[in-house]
XYZ file of C-alpha atoms in Angstrom:
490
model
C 4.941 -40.698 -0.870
C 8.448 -39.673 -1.929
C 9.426 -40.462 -5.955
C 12.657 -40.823 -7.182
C 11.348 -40.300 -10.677
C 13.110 -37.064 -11.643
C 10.902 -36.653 -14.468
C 8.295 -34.300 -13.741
C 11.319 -31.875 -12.852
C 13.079 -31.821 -16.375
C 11.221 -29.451 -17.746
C 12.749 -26.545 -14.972
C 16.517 -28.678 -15.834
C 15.796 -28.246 -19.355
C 14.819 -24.368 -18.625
C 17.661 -24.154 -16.774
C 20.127 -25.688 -19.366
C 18.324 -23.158 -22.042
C 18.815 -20.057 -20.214
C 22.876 -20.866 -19.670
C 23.188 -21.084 -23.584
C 21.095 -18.240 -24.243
C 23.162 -16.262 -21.973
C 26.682 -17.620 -23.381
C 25.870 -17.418 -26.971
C 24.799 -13.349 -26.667
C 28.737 -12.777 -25.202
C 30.225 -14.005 -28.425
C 27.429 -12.947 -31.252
C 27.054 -9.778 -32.711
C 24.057 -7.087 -32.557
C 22.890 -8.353 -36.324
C 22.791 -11.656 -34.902
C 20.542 -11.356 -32.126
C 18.001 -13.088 -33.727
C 19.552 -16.232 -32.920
C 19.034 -15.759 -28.416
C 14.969 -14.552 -30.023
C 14.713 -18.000 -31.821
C 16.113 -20.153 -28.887
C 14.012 -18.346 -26.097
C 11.148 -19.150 -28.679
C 11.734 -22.332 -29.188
C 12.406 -23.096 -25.575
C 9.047 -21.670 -24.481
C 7.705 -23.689 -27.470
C 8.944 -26.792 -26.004
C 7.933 -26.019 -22.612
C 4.188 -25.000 -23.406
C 3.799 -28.526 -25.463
C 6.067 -30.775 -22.608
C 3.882 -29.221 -19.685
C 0.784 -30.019 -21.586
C 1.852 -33.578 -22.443
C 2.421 -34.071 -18.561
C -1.055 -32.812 -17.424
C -2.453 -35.813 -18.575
C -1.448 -37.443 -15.900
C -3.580 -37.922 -13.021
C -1.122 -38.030 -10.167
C 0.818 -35.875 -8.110
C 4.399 -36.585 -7.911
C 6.463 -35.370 -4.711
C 10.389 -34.817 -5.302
C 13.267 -33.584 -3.196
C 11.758 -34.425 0.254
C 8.649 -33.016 -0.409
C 9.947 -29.572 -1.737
C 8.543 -29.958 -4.915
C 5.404 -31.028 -6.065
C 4.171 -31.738 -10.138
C 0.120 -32.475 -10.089
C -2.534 -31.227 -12.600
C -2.710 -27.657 -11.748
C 1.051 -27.208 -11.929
C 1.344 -28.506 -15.422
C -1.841 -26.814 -16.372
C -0.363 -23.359 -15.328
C 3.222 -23.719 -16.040
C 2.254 -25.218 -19.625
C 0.024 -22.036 -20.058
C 2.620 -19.545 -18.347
C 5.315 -20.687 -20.946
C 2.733 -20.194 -23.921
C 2.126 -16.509 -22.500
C 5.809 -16.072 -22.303
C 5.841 -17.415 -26.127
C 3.362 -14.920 -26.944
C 5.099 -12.167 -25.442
C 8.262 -12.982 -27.109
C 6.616 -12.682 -30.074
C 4.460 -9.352 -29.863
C 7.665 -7.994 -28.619
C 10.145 -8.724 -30.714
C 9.680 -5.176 -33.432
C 8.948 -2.944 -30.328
C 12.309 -4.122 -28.532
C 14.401 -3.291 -32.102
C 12.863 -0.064 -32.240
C 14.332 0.846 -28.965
C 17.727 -0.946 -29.023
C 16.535 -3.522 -25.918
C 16.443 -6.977 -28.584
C 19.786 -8.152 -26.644
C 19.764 -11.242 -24.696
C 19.689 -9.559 -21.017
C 15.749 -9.493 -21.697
C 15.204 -13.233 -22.531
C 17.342 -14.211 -20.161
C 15.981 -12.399 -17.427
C 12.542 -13.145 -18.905
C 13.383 -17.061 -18.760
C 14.514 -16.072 -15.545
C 11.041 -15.010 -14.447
C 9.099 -18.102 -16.182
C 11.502 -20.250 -13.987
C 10.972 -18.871 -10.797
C 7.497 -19.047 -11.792
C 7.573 -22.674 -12.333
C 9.231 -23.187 -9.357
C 6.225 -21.206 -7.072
C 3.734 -23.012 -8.829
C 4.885 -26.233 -7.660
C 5.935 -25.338 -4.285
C 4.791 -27.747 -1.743
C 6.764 -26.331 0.964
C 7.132 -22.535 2.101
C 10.446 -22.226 1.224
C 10.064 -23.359 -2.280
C 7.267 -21.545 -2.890
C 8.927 -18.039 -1.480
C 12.475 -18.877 -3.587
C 10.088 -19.295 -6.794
C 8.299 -16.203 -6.006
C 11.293 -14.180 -5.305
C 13.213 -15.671 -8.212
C 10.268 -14.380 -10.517
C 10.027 -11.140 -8.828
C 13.645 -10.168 -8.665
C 13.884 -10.519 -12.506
C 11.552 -8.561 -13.399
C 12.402 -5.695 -11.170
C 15.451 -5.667 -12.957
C 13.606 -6.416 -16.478
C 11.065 -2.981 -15.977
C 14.326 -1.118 -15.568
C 16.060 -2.336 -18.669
C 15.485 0.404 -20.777
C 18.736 2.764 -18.962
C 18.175 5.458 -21.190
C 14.531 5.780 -19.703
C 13.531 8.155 -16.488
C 10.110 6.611 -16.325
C 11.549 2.969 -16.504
C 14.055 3.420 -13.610
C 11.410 5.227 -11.603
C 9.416 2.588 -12.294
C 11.938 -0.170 -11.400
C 12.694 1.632 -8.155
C 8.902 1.603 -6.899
C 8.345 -1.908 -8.046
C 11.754 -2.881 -6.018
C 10.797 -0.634 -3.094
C 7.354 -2.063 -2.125
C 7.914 -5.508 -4.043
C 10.368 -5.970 -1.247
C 8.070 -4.915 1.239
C 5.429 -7.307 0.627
C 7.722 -9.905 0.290
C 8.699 -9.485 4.322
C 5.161 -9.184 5.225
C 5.121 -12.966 3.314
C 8.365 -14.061 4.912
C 6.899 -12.900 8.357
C 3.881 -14.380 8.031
C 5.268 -18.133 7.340
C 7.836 -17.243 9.755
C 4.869 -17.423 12.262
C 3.110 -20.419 10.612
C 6.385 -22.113 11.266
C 6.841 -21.294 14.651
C 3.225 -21.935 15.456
C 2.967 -25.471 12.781
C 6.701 -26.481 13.712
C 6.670 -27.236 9.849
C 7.393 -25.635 6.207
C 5.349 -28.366 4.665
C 1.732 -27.719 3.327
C 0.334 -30.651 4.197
C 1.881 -31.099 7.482
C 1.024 -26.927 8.344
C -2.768 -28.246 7.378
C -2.328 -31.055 9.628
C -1.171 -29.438 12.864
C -3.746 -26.721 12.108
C -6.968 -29.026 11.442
C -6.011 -30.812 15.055
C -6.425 -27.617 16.998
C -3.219 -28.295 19.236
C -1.716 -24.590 18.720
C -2.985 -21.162 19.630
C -5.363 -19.382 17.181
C -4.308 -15.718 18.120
C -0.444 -16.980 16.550
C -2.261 -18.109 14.142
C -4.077 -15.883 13.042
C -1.468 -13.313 13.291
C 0.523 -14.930 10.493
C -2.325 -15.495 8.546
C -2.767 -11.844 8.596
C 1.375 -11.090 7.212
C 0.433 -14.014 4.436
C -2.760 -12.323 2.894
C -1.291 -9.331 3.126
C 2.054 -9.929 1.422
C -0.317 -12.302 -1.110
C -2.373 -8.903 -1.514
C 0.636 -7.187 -2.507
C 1.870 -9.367 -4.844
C -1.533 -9.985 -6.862
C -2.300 -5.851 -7.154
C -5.486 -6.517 -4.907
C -7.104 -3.057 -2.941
C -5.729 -1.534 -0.681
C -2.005 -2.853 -1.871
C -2.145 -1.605 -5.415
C -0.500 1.381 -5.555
C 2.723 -0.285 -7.647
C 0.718 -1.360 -10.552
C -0.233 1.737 -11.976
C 3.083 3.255 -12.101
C 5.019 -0.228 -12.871
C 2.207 -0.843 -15.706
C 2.843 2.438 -17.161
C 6.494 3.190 -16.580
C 7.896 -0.261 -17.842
C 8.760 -1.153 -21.643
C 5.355 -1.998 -23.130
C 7.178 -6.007 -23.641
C 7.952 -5.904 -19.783
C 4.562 -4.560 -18.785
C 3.416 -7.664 -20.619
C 5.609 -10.197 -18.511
C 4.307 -8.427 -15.511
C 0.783 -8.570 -16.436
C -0.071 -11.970 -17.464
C 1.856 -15.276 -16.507
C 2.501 -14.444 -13.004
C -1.106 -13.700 -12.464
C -1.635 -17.797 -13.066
C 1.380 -18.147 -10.328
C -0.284 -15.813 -8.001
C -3.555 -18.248 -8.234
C -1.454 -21.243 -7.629
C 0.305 -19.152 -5.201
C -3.301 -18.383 -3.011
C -4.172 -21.909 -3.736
C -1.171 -23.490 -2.007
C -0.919 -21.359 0.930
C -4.733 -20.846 1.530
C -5.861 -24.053 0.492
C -3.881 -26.635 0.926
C -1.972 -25.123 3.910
C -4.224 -23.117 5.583
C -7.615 -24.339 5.116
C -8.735 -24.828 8.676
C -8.329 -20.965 9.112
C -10.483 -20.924 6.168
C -13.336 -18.582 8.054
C -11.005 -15.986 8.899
C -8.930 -15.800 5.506
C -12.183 -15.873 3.712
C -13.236 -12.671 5.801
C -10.016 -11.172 4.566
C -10.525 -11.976 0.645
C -14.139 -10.522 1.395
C -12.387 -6.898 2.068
C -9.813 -7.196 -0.428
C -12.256 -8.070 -3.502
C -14.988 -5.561 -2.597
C -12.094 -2.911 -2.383
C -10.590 -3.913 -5.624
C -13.563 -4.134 -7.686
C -14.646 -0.538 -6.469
C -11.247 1.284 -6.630
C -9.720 -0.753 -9.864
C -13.727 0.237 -11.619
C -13.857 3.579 -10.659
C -10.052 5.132 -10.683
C -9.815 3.072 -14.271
C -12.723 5.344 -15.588
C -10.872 9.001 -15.161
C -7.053 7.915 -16.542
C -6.079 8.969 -20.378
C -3.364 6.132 -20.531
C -4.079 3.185 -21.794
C -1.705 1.401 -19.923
C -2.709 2.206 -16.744
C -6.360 1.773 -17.497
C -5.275 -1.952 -17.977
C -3.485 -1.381 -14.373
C -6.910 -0.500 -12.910
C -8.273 -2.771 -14.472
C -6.372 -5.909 -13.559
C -6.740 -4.347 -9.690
C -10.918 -4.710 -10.432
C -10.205 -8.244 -12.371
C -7.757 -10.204 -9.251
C -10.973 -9.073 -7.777
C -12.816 -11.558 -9.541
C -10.393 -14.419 -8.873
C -10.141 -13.557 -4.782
C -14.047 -13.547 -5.420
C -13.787 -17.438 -6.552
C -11.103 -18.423 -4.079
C -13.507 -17.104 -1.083
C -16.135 -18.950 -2.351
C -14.997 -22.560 -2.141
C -15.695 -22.369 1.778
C -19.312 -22.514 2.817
C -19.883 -21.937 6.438
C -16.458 -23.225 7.262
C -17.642 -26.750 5.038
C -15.102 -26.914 1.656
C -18.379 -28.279 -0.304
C -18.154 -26.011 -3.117
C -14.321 -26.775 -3.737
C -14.559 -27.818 -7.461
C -16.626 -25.264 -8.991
C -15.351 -22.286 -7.265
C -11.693 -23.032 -7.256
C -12.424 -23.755 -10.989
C -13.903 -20.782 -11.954
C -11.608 -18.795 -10.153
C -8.799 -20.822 -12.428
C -10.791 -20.590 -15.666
C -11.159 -16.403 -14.850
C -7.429 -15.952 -14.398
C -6.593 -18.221 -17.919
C -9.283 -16.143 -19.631
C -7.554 -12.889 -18.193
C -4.179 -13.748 -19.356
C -5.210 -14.687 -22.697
C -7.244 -11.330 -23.168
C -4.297 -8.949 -21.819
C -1.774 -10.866 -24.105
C -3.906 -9.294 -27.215
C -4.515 -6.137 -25.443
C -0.801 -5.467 -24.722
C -0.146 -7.367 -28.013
C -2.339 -4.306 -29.460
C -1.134 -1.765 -28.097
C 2.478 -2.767 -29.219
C 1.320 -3.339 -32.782
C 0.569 0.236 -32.684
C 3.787 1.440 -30.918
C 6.518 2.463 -33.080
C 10.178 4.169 -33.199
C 9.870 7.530 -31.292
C 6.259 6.183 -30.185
C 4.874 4.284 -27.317
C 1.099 4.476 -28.558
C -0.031 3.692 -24.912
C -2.630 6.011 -24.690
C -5.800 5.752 -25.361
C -6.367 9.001 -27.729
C -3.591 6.589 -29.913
C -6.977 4.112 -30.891
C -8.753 6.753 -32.174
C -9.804 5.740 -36.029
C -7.806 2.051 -35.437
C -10.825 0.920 -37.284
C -9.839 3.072 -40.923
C -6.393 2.401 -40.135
C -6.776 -1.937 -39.592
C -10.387 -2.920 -39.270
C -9.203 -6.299 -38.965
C -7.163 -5.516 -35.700
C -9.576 -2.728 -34.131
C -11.798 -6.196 -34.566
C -9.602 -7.840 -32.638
C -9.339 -5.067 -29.962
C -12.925 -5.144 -29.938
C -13.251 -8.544 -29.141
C -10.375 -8.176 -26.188
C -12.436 -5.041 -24.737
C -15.856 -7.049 -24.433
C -14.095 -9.912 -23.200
C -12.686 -7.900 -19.893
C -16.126 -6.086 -19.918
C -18.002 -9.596 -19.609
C -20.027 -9.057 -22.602
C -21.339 -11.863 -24.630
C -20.669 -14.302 -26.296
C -17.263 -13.247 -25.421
C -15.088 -15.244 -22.904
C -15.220 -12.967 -20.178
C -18.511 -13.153 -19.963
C -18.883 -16.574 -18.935
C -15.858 -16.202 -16.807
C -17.500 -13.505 -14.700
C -21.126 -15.811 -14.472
C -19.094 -18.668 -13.122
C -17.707 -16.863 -10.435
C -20.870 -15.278 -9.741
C -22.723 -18.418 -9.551
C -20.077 -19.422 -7.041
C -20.589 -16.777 -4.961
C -24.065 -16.794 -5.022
C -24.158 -21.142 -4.482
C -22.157 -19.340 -1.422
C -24.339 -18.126 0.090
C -22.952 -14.446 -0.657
C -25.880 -12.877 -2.759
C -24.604 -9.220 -1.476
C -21.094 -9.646 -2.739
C -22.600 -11.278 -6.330
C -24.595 -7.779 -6.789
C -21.720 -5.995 -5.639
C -19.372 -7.081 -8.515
C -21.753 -7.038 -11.070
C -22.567 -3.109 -10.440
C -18.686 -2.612 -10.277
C -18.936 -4.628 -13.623
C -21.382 -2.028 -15.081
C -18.955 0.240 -13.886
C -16.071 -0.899 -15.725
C -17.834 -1.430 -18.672
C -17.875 2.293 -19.656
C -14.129 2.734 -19.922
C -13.982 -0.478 -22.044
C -16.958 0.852 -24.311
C -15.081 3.862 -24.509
C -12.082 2.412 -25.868
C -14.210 1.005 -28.717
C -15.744 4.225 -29.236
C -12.473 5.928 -29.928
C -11.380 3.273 -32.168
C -15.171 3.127 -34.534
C -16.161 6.632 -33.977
C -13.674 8.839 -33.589
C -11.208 11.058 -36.412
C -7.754 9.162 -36.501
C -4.635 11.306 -35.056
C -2.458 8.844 -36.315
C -2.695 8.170 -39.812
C 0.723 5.770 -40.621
C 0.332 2.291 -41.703
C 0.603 -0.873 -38.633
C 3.695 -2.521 -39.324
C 4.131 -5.545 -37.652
C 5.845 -8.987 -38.248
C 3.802 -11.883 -39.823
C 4.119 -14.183 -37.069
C 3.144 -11.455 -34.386
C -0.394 -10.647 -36.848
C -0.810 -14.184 -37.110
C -0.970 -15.044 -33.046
C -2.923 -11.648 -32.297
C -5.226 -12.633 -34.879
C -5.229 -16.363 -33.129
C -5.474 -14.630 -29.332
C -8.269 -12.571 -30.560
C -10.440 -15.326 -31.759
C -9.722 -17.447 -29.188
C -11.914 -14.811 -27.048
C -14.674 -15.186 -28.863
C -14.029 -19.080 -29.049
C -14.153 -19.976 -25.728
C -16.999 -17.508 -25.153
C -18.964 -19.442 -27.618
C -17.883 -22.967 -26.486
C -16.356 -22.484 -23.290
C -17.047 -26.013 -21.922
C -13.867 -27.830 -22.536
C -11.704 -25.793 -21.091
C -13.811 -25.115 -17.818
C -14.044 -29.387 -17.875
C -10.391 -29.291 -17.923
C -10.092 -26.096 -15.260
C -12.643 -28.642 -12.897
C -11.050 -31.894 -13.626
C -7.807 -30.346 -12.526
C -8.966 -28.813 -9.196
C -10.574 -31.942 -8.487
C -7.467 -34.052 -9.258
C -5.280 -31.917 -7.305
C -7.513 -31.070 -4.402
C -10.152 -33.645 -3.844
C -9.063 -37.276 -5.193
């Protein structure tokens, strides 16, 4: 029922209100004052991550502004973990961004930007709301991977990302477009309602459905609608690869969830079919095309193509012969997988800008080699991050990829289980390798890390955390299954 309560909302108003000062105060302060927009955007992300937590203990799900907008569970969950990777990210980038004359407030405003339109998508209830929050997000960081003007490979890189970023959004757009004209409605539940009662023709249908998962493909990096990351991953400032890589990978679940799920579930056997194609394709091309690059950076592109993998794997999973029995534990795996992603490509990008330098990316991988005389303590920490994404225990990783797998296989889906773990033996080599170069190999590099305190502290803090929740990972898959089943079943 509609709430007048504008409370679950004042997070984005407070957002809001923070990005307008950020962005009035870096007019009038000077260059050696910059660290003044860097503490607010902090703080503000601060705030956010502890206010969004605070609000995901409660049970309900409040609808605002007609139905637009919708704050349950998994929207607090994500958002209050979104603003902690934008945190994160703040910090990790704050000595790579001075090295290169980008610390000025255009990138945490735009970045604040991003996290809002990001908010906004993850509570969208309605189409419209969730394709304004998606664009919102996606505009800024087009512009944010082509911040650094003095850059070829940044503009190039912004120009690709624009290009076919705008391209799957009008396969999206034209895919609700047909929803709407076949539903009569923008709203979720109302979509889900006209669709369960069978009174409009499946072939219109279907057709939309078709734009949607396609335009969704585009936007998560998923097989055969890849071909931006790799260049977008590698071109961008290492800070802005970073924004790309992690938070809006928890929108893009929400993003699946409200559209497939909650919209579109009565299509669920031919959507499912879909996700079938996409994850095969992106286990096998992100595993093997990962295995032959040099770059660092776009090994991690491969490799997140080969990981959204894993989280269509869980989303197709929660539909058993058309029957939604399975809802809790695969739509909660799929969530834990993406939180456990996120947290490990935070330290992995956090890494690699630890190592980065004025005059010096250190974005390849030849750039690890002898990390481990240079810092054992952080080649320890890189360790960690590299059998996490390889799913070896007792890392985190490795429990995220069994619970998907057991999903799939309670599926009924045996096949597609042995399918992604031989792409997981796959992509295990280039991750081995990457600890190899950093234990076995003759440093090329010999200069000493330098890196604030704060930004050692929280890699130090992201790279236990890996081997935390590998160890005990049960509280936060409870909390990952307690929120899918307040938002979905009760």
């Amino acid at each position: 029922m509609q709430n007048l309560n504008l409370a679950p909302i004042l997070p984005e108003f407070f957002l809001l209100l923070m990005i307008f000062l950020i962005m009035m105060l870096d007019i009038f302060i000077s260059d050696a004052r910059r660290g003044i927009t860097y503490g607010l955007s902090v703080a503000t992300t601060a705030v956010l991550t502890v206010w969004y937590g605070l609000n995901n203990g409660d049970p309900n799900s409040h609808y605002l502004f007609s139905n637009l907008f919708v704050a349950d569970p998994m929207s607090n969950l994500l958002k209050s973990l979104s603003s902690l990777a934008t945190l994160f990210t703040f910090v990790y980038a704050r000595r790579y961004l001075e090295a290169r004359q980008l610390f000025r407030g255009d990138f945490f405003v735009l970045s604040l930007f991003s996290l809002l339109g990001l908010t906004v998508m993850i509570s969208g209830n309605n189409f419209l709301t969730l394709y304004l929050g998606l664009e919102l997000m996606s505009l800024s960081l087009y512009a944010l991977v082509a911040l650094w003007r003095t850059s070829p490979r940044a503009t190039e890189a912004g120009m690709k990302y624009y290009v076919l970023g705008a391209l799957a959004s009008g396969f999206l757009l034209y895919g609700m477009s047909m929803m709407y004209g076949a539903t009569g409605s923008l709203e979720l539940s109302k979509v889900f309602e006209v669709i369960a009662s069978g009174a409009v023709n499946k072939i219109v249908l279907v057709f939309g459905l078709v734009f949607i998962v396609a335009g969704l493909a585009f936007k998560i990096g998923a097989a055969p609608f890849h071909m931006w990351i790799p260049d977008v991953y590698d071109g961008a400032p290492t800070p802005v690869t970073l924004l790309v890589a992690a938070a809006p990978k928890l929108g893009a679940f929400a993003l699946l969830l409200r559209l497939l799920v909650e919209g579109m579930l009565p299509l669920a056997i031919d959507w499912q079919q879909m996700l079938v194609i996409l994850a095969v394709l992106s286990l096998v091309v992100g595993n093997l095309t990962a295995i032959v690059q040099t770059s660092l950076k776009r090994m991690l592109a491969y490799s997140t193509i080969s990981h959204m993998g894993f989280v269509l794997l869980g989303l197709l999973s929660g539909v058993v012969n058309g029957k939604s029995d399975g809802v809790a534990s695969a739509y909660g795996s799929a969530m834990y997988y993406s939180i456990i992603y996120v947290l490990t490509t935070l330290g992995t990008f956090g890494i690699i800008m630890l190592l980065s330098r004025r005059g010096f990316e250190g974005g390849e991988l030849d750039d690890l080699k002898g990390l481990n005389q240079r810092s054992p303590w952080f080649a320890f920490m890189m360790l960690i991050l590299m059998f996490s994404l390889a799913g070896v225990p007792p890392m985190a990783g490795f429990y995220a990829k069994l619970a998907v797998l057991q999903a799939v296989v309670n599926a009924g889906m045996v096949w597609l289980a042995v399918v992604a773990v031989l792409a997981s033996l796959v992509g295990a080599f280039y991750y081995l390798r990457v600890v190899k170069l950093m234990y076995f190999d003759a440093p090329t590099d010999t200069e000493a890390l330098q890196s604030t305190g704060s930004m050692r502290l929280l890699l130090s803090i992201n790279g236990l955390a890996m081997l935390w929740f590998g160890l005990l990972p049960g509280s936060l898959m409870e909390w990952c299954l307690r929120t899918i089943h307040l938002t979905l079943i009760s």
